[in-house]
Coordinates of C-alpha atoms and ligand atoms in Angstrom, one line a residue:
X261 CA -73.0 -158.5 205.1
X262 CA -72.7 -156.6 201.8
X263 CA -69.3 -156.8 200.2
X264 CA -67.6 -153.4 199.9
X265 CA -66.1 -152.5 196.6
X266 CA -63.2 -150.2 195.6
X267 CA -64.8 -146.9 194.6
X268 CA -61.8 -144.7 193.9
X269 CA -58.0 -144.9 193.7
X270 CA -55.7 -142.0 193.9
X271 CA -51.9 -142.2 193.1
X272 CA -50.0 -139.2 194.3
X273 CA -46.3 -138.7 193.4
X274 CA -44.3 -137.0 196.1
X275 CA -40.7 -135.8 196.6
X276 CA -38.8 -135.3 199.8
X277 CA -35.3 -133.9 200.4
X278 CA -32.6 -136.6 200.4
X279 CA -28.9 -136.0 201.5
X280 CA -26.0 -136.8 199.1
X281 CA -25.6 -140.4 200.1
X282 CA -22.9 -142.2 198.1
X283 CA -23.2 -145.8 196.8
X284 CA -21.8 -148.0 194.1
X285 CA -23.7 -146.4 191.3
X286 CA -23.2 -142.8 192.3
X287 CA -25.0 -140.5 194.7
X288 CA -28.5 -139.8 195.8
X289 CA -30.2 -136.9 194.1
X290 CA -31.4 -133.9 196.2
X291 CA -35.0 -135.3 196.0
X292 CA -36.2 -138.9 196.5
X293 CA -39.4 -139.9 194.9
X294 CA -42.3 -142.1 196.1
X295 CA -45.8 -142.7 195.0
X296 CA -48.6 -142.8 197.7
X297 CA -51.5 -145.0 196.7
X298 CA -54.9 -144.4 198.3
X299 CA -57.6 -147.0 197.7
X300 CA -61.1 -145.9 198.8
X301 CA -64.1 -148.2 199.2
X302 CA -67.8 -147.5 198.8
X303 CA -68.2 -148.3 202.5
X304 CA -66.0 -145.4 203.4
X305 CA -62.7 -147.2 204.1
X306 CA -59.3 -146.0 202.9
X307 CA -56.2 -148.2 202.4
X308 CA -52.7 -146.9 201.9
X309 CA -49.7 -148.1 200.0
X310 CA -46.3 -146.6 199.1
X311 CA -43.8 -147.4 196.3
X312 CA -41.2 -146.1 193.9
X313 CA -42.2 -143.2 191.6
X314 CA -40.0 -143.3 188.6
X315 CA -42.1 -142.0 185.8
X316 CA -42.5 -145.3 184.0
X317 CA -43.6 -146.9 187.3
X318 CA -46.1 -144.0 187.9
X319 CA -47.6 -144.5 184.5
X320 CA -48.2 -148.2 185.3
X321 CA -49.6 -147.4 188.8
X322 CA -52.0 -144.9 187.1
X323 CA -53.1 -147.5 184.6
X324 CA -53.9 -150.0 187.3
X325 CA -55.7 -147.4 189.4
X326 CA -58.0 -146.7 186.5
X327 CA -59.4 -150.2 186.4
X328 CA -59.7 -150.9 190.1
X329 CA -63.1 -149.3 190.9
X330 CA -65.6 -152.1 191.4
X331 CA -63.0 -154.6 192.5
X332 CA -63.4 -156.5 195.8
X333 CA -60.5 -155.4 198.2
X334 CA -60.5 -159.0 199.6
X335 CA -59.8 -160.5 196.2
X336 CA -56.0 -160.3 196.0
X337 CA -55.6 -163.1 193.4
X338 CA -58.1 -161.1 191.3
X339 CA -56.1 -158.0 191.9
X340 CA -52.9 -159.7 190.7
X341 CA -54.7 -160.8 187.6
X342 CA -55.9 -157.3 186.9
X343 CA -52.4 -155.9 187.3
X344 CA -51.0 -158.6 185.0
X345 CA -53.8 -157.8 182.4
X346 CA -53.0 -154.0 182.6
X347 CA -49.3 -154.6 182.2
X348 CA -49.9 -157.0 179.3
X349 CA -46.5 -157.5 177.6
X350 CA -45.1 -154.3 179.1
X351 CA -43.6 -156.1 182.1
X352 CA -40.0 -154.9 181.9
X353 CA -38.7 -154.1 185.3
X354 CA -37.8 -150.4 184.6
X355 CA -38.8 -148.2 187.4
X356 CA -37.5 -150.4 190.2
X357 CA -33.8 -150.6 189.5
X358 CA -32.6 -148.6 192.6
X359 CA -30.7 -146.1 190.4
X360 CA -29.4 -148.8 188.1
X361 CA -28.2 -151.4 190.8
X362 CA -30.8 -154.0 189.9
X363 CA -31.9 -155.9 186.9
X364 CA -35.5 -156.4 187.6
X365 CA -37.1 -158.6 185.0
X366 CA -40.8 -158.1 185.7
X367 CA -42.8 -155.1 186.8
X368 CA -45.7 -157.2 188.0
X369 CA -44.6 -157.6 191.7
X370 CA -43.6 -153.9 192.1
X371 CA -46.8 -152.6 190.5
X372 CA -49.0 -155.0 192.4
X373 CA -47.3 -154.4 195.8
X374 CA -48.7 -151.0 196.9
X375 CA -52.3 -152.0 195.8
X376 CA -52.0 -155.2 197.8
X377 CA -50.8 -153.3 200.9
X378 CA -53.6 -150.8 200.5
X379 CA -56.2 -153.7 200.1
X380 CA -54.8 -155.4 203.2
X381 CA -55.0 -152.1 205.0
X382 CA -58.7 -151.9 204.0
X383 CA -59.3 -155.6 205.1
X384 CA -57.7 -155.0 208.5
X385 CA -59.6 -151.8 209.0
X386 CA -62.9 -153.5 208.1
X387 CA -62.1 -156.1 210.7
X388 CA -60.9 -153.5 213.2
X389 CA -57.6 -155.4 213.6
X390 CA -54.0 -154.4 213.0
X391 CA -52.7 -155.5 209.6
X392 CA -50.2 -157.9 211.2
X393 CA -53.2 -160.0 212.3
X394 CA -53.8 -160.8 208.6
X395 CA -50.3 -162.1 208.2
X396 CA -50.6 -164.6 211.0
X397 CA -50.4 -162.2 214.0
X398 CA -47.5 -160.3 215.5
X399 CA -44.9 -162.5 217.2
X400 CA -43.1 -159.4 218.5
X401 CA -44.5 -156.1 219.6
X402 CA -41.4 -154.1 218.6
X403 CA -39.4 -154.4 215.4
X404 CA -35.6 -153.8 215.7
X405 CA -33.9 -151.8 213.0
X406 CA -30.3 -151.4 212.1
X407 CA -28.8 -147.9 211.8
X408 CA -27.9 -147.3 208.1
X409 CA -24.6 -145.5 207.7
X410 CA -23.5 -144.0 204.4
X411 CA -20.4 -142.3 203.0
X412 CA -21.6 -138.8 202.1
X413 CA -20.7 -135.3 201.2
X414 CA -21.3 -132.5 203.6
X415 CA -24.1 -131.2 201.3
X416 CA -25.3 -131.3 197.8
X417 CA -23.0 -129.3 195.6
X418 CA -24.1 -125.7 195.5
X419 CA -26.3 -126.1 198.7
X420 CA -25.4 -125.4 202.3
X421 CA -24.1 -128.3 204.4
X422 CA -26.8 -130.6 205.8
X423 CA -27.1 -131.4 209.5
X424 CA -25.1 -134.6 209.2
X425 CA -22.0 -133.1 207.5
X426 CA -19.5 -135.1 205.5
X427 CA -18.5 -138.8 206.2
X428 CA -15.7 -139.8 203.9
X429 CA -13.3 -141.7 206.2
X430 CA -13.4 -143.9 209.3
X431 CA -13.7 -141.0 211.7
X432 CA -16.6 -139.5 209.7
X433 CA -18.4 -142.8 209.7
X434 CA -17.9 -143.3 213.5
X435 CA -19.2 -139.8 214.1
X436 CA -22.3 -140.6 211.9
X437 CA -22.8 -143.8 213.9
X438 CA -22.7 -141.9 217.1
X439 CA -25.5 -139.6 215.9
X440 CA -27.5 -142.6 214.8
X441 CA -27.0 -144.6 218.0
X442 CA -27.5 -141.6 220.3
X443 CA -30.6 -140.3 218.4
X444 CA -32.4 -143.5 217.6
X445 CA -30.8 -146.1 219.9
X446 CA -29.9 -148.5 217.1
X447 CA -28.5 -151.8 218.4
X448 CA -26.8 -152.8 215.1
X449 CA -25.2 -150.9 212.2
X450 CA -25.0 -151.3 208.5
X451 CA -22.4 -149.4 206.4
X452 CA -23.2 -148.8 202.7
X453 CA -19.9 -149.6 200.9
X454 CA -18.9 -149.8 197.3
X455 CA -17.8 -146.2 197.4
X456 CA -14.1 -146.3 198.5
X457 CA -11.4 -148.9 198.0
X458 CA -12.3 -152.0 200.1
X459 CA -9.3 -151.5 202.4
X460 CA -10.7 -148.1 203.4
X461 CA -14.2 -149.6 203.9
X462 CA -12.7 -152.4 206.1
X463 CA -10.9 -149.8 208.1
X464 CA -14.2 -148.0 208.7
X465 CA -15.8 -151.2 209.9
X466 CA -12.8 -151.8 212.2
X467 CA -13.2 -148.2 213.6
X468 CA -16.9 -148.9 214.2
X469 CA -15.9 -152.1 216.0
X470 CA -13.4 -150.2 218.2
X471 CA -16.1 -147.6 219.0
X472 CA -18.9 -150.1 219.5
X473 CA -17.4 -153.4 220.7
X474 CA -20.8 -155.1 221.1
X475 CA -22.9 -153.8 218.2
X476 CA -23.5 -156.3 215.3
X477 CA -22.0 -154.7 212.1
X478 CA -22.6 -155.3 208.4
X479 CA -21.0 -154.0 205.2
X480 CA -22.9 -153.7 201.9
X481 CA -20.9 -152.7 198.8
X482 CA -23.7 -153.7 196.4
X483 CA -21.5 -156.0 194.4
X484 CA -18.6 -153.6 194.0
X485 CA -15.9 -156.3 194.5
X486 CA -14.5 -159.2 192.5
X487 CA -15.1 -162.6 194.0
X488 CA -11.3 -162.8 195.0
X489 CA -11.5 -159.4 196.7
X490 CA -14.6 -160.4 198.5
X491 CA -12.8 -163.5 199.9
X492 CA -10.0 -161.3 201.1
X493 CA -12.4 -158.9 202.8
X494 CA -14.2 -161.8 204.4
X495 CA -10.9 -163.0 205.8
X496 CA -10.2 -159.6 207.2
X497 CA -13.6 -159.0 208.7
X498 CA -14.3 -162.6 209.9
X499 CA -15.5 -162.3 213.5
X500 CA -16.1 -158.5 213.0
X501 CA -19.2 -158.5 210.8
X502 CA -22.4 -160.5 211.3
X503 CA -22.6 -160.8 207.6
X504 CA -21.3 -159.3 204.3
X505 CA -24.1 -158.1 202.1
X506 CA -23.7 -158.5 198.3
X507 CA -19.9 -158.4 198.2
X508 CA -19.9 -159.5 194.6
X509 CA -22.5 -159.6 191.8
X510 CA -24.5 -162.7 190.8
X511 CA -25.3 -166.1 192.3
X512 CA -22.2 -167.6 190.8
X513 CA -19.9 -165.0 192.3
X514 CA -21.6 -165.2 195.7
X515 CA -21.3 -169.0 195.6
X516 CA -17.6 -168.7 194.9
X517 CA -17.1 -166.5 198.0
X518 CA -19.5 -168.5 200.2
X519 CA -17.4 -171.6 199.5
X520 CA -14.3 -169.9 200.8
X521 CA -15.5 -168.2 204.0
X522 CA -17.6 -168.8 207.1
X523 CA -18.8 -165.2 207.1
X524 CA -22.5 -165.4 206.1
X525 CA -23.4 -163.7 202.9
X526 CA -26.6 -161.7 202.6
X527 CA -28.3 -160.4 199.5
X528 CA -30.9 -158.0 198.2
X529 CA -29.4 -158.1 194.7
X530 CA -28.9 -161.7 193.4
X531 CA -32.1 -163.2 195.0
X532 CA -34.8 -160.6 194.1
X533 CA -37.5 -162.8 192.8
X534 CA -38.9 -166.3 193.5
X535 CA -37.2 -167.7 190.4
X536 CA -33.8 -166.9 191.9
X537 CA -34.3 -168.9 195.1
X538 CA -33.8 -172.4 193.6
X539 CA -30.5 -171.6 191.9
X540 CA -29.2 -169.7 194.9
X541 CA -30.0 -172.6 197.2
X542 CA -28.5 -175.2 194.8
X543 CA -25.3 -173.2 194.7
X544 CA -25.3 -172.5 198.4
X545 CA -24.7 -168.8 197.4
X546 CA -26.6 -167.0 200.1
X547 CA -27.0 -167.5 203.8
X548 CA -29.3 -164.5 204.5
X549 CA -32.1 -163.2 202.2
X550 CA -33.0 -159.5 202.6
X551 CA -36.6 -159.2 201.6
X552 CA -38.4 -156.1 200.5
X553 CA -42.2 -156.1 200.1
X554 CA -42.0 -153.4 197.5
X555 CA -39.9 -155.7 195.2
X556 CA -41.2 -159.1 196.2
X557 CA -44.9 -158.4 195.3
X558 CA -46.3 -157.2 198.6
X559 CA -46.7 -158.5 202.2
X560 CA -48.1 -161.9 201.6
X561 CA -45.4 -162.8 199.0
X562 CA -42.8 -161.6 201.5
X563 CA -44.3 -163.8 204.2
X564 CA -44.1 -166.7 201.7
X565 CA -40.4 -165.8 201.1
X566 CA -40.0 -166.0 204.9
X567 CA -41.3 -169.6 204.9
X568 CA -39.0 -170.6 202.0
X569 CA -36.0 -169.2 203.9
X570 CA -37.0 -171.2 207.0
X571 CA -37.4 -174.3 204.9
X572 CA -33.9 -174.0 203.4
X573 CA -32.3 -172.9 206.7
X574 CA -31.5 -169.4 205.4
X575 CA -31.5 -166.3 207.5
X576 CA -34.0 -163.5 206.8
X577 CA -34.1 -159.8 207.2
X578 CA -35.1 -156.7 205.2
X579 CA -33.3 -154.0 203.4
X580 CA -34.7 -150.6 202.4
X581 CA -34.6 -147.7 200.0
X582 CA -35.4 -144.0 200.7
X583 CA -38.9 -144.2 202.0
X584 CA -41.7 -142.5 204.0
X585 CA -44.0 -143.6 206.9
X586 CA -46.5 -145.7 204.9
X587 CA -43.7 -148.0 203.8
X588 CA -42.2 -148.1 207.3
X589 CA -45.6 -149.1 208.7
X590 CA -45.9 -151.9 206.2
X591 CA -42.4 -153.1 206.9
X592 CA -43.1 -153.1 210.7
X593 CA -46.3 -155.1 210.3
X594 CA -44.6 -157.6 208.1
X595 CA -41.5 -157.9 210.3
X596 CA -43.8 -158.3 213.4
X597 CA -45.6 -161.2 211.8
X598 CA -42.4 -162.9 210.5
X599 CA -41.3 -165.5 213.1
X600 CA -37.9 -166.3 211.5
X601 CA -36.7 -162.7 211.1
X602 CA -33.1 -163.5 212.1
X603 CA -31.5 -160.0 211.8
X604 CA -32.6 -156.5 212.4
X605 CA -34.1 -154.8 209.3
X606 CA -32.5 -151.7 207.9
X607 CA -34.1 -148.4 207.2
X608 CA -33.3 -145.1 205.5
X609 CA -35.9 -143.4 207.8
X610 CA -33.5 -141.3 209.8
X611 CA -32.2 -139.7 206.6
X612 CA -35.4 -137.9 205.8
X613 CA -36.5 -134.7 207.2
X614 CA -40.2 -134.8 206.2
X615 CA -43.0 -137.3 206.3
X616 CA -46.6 -137.5 205.4
X617 CA -48.1 -139.7 208.0
X618 CA -49.4 -138.3 211.2
X619 CA -46.6 -138.2 213.7
X620 CA -46.4 -140.3 216.9
X621 CA -47.2 -143.8 215.7
X622 CA -43.9 -144.8 214.2
X623 CA -41.3 -143.6 216.7
X624 CA -37.9 -145.2 217.3
X625 CA -37.1 -146.2 220.8
X626 CA -33.9 -148.2 221.5
X627 CA -33.6 -148.7 217.7
X628 CA -37.0 -150.4 217.4
X629 CA -40.5 -149.3 216.3
X630 CA -43.5 -150.5 218.3
X631 CA -45.9 -152.4 216.1
X632 CA -49.0 -150.1 215.6
X633 CA -52.0 -151.6 217.4
X634 CA -54.7 -149.6 215.7
X635 CA -56.7 -150.9 212.8
X636 CA -54.9 -151.6 209.5
X637 CA -51.5 -150.2 209.0
X638 CA -52.2 -147.9 211.9
X639 CA -51.0 -144.7 210.2
X640 CA -53.0 -141.9 208.7
X641 CA -52.1 -139.4 206.0
X642 CA -51.3 -135.9 207.1
X643 CA -53.1 -134.2 204.1
X644 CA -51.2 -130.9 204.5
X645 CA -47.9 -132.7 204.4
X646 CA -49.1 -134.8 201.4
X647 CA -49.8 -131.6 199.6
X648 CA -46.4 -130.1 200.5
X649 CA -44.5 -133.2 199.3
X650 CA -46.6 -133.4 196.1
X651 CA -45.9 -129.7 195.4
X652 CA -42.2 -130.6 195.8
X653 CA -42.6 -133.3 193.3
X654 CA -44.2 -130.9 190.8
X655 CA -41.4 -128.4 191.2
X656 CA -38.2 -130.4 191.9
X657 CA -37.7 -131.5 188.3
X658 CA -36.6 -135.1 189.3
X659 CA -38.6 -137.7 187.5
X660 CA -36.6 -140.9 188.1
X661 CA -33.9 -142.1 190.4
X662 CA -30.6 -141.5 188.6
X663 CA -27.7 -141.8 191.0
X664 CA -25.1 -142.3 188.2
X665 CA -26.4 -139.4 186.0
X666 CA -26.4 -137.1 189.0
X667 CA -22.9 -138.2 190.0
X668 CA -21.6 -137.7 186.5
X669 CA -23.0 -134.1 186.5
X670 CA -20.5 -133.5 189.3
X671 CA -17.7 -135.9 188.4
X672 CA -17.9 -136.4 184.7
X673 CA -15.4 -139.3 184.7
X674 CA -17.4 -141.4 187.3
X675 CA -18.3 -144.9 186.3
X676 CA -20.4 -147.3 188.5
X677 CA -18.0 -149.4 190.7
X678 CA -19.7 -152.7 190.2
X679 CA -17.2 -155.6 190.5
X680 CA -14.4 -153.0 190.0
X681 CA -12.1 -153.8 192.9
Ligands
GKR892 O1 -30.1 -146.0 199.1 O2 -28.2 -146.0 198.0 C1 -29.1 -146.6 198.6 C2 -29.0 -148.1 198.9 O3 -27.9 -148.6 198.2 C3 -30.3 -148.8 198.4 O4 -30.6 -148.4 197.1 C4 -30.1 -150.3 198.3 O5 -31.2 -150.8 197.7 O6 -30.1 -150.2 200.7 C5 -30.2 -151.0 199.6 C6 -29.3 -152.2 199.8 O7 -29.3 -152.8 200.8 O8 -28.6 -152.6 198.8
MG893 MG1 -28.0 -154.4 200.2

């Protein structure tokens, strides 16, 4: 059998409308950006990937795309070497900081990730098998997600209110939860915190508990609290939350809190690369790691992270950023093939009003997405929609995620809340 080669790679930046979701560093801009990666082979196959599209990241994706023709899509180690060569010494993490929340030290995993996903999509399509089969096979046929609640304004300033309306107090959060649970059937809920004083965010969690006595709940302030405040919140919410997510910044801070509470601590902020695992384990700082194949260097690395979590007795789940269907499909295949996924993944998917994959494959039922059974990722691009979202990118004027800058354009005295309370 002749080996197919990559013949052409297209990277398309897209923008889609995003509501004013509040977080520790500010507020989501009116447009969220993503890059769609299409890898074509000389045998006529097409693989897809999706990733961040801050302009520095886009430039790096473009540079890799230019050298990929001729590469064997089964040679993932070679792909990684190619990406490393292209990046050279330009490996600073800029372009993947989630609006300034993260300090990513290397761009290699985030640049490699969408090309790896696209190559795995190609491999699986060549074999006529679902992508999860390349990750060891699906151990579940449906992947449960957690409904992701945000404090939010009624609409972007100067624009009409969106369909969700405002959520700035416990009643607003419970109303939002009702919409999520009624519309998508979520069986667990996550509240993005770090926005209001921790007492108010605890009150919102308690209101959710009163409204939904049986739903697992989690609160994620993205490191907004001091270690002492985090301990106090853990005391108040013990038995109410299944875990607290990144209450305070850093492995040292998390270890301080973990030593003083039985509430499990989860992170997608202080363990974001393999080099963080050993110190976090040594300090017993984290009980649940929230993976993210975009950040951890693709699906195979994320599967490796799953094995490490199992080895050290840590729980495992996934967090998300604003994303479209190609990312959701990859998350679903990864989660399906991860035996020790101990908590429902979270997703921003309900917050978007547009997508660029053909509808029907990725629908939510009872809060879960059925694992696509078709070849590869199982999703196809809707080219008209890709065109629409690309036009939006060209005209929207947003070129990087800047939650703080956008917030300061509305509230000039705003400073990010990190470890403030
Ligand atoms: O979309 O504002 C947001 C979230 O805060 C996101 O950027 C985080 O990466 O959801 C993520 C988290 O769990 O921290
Ligand atoms: Mg988080």
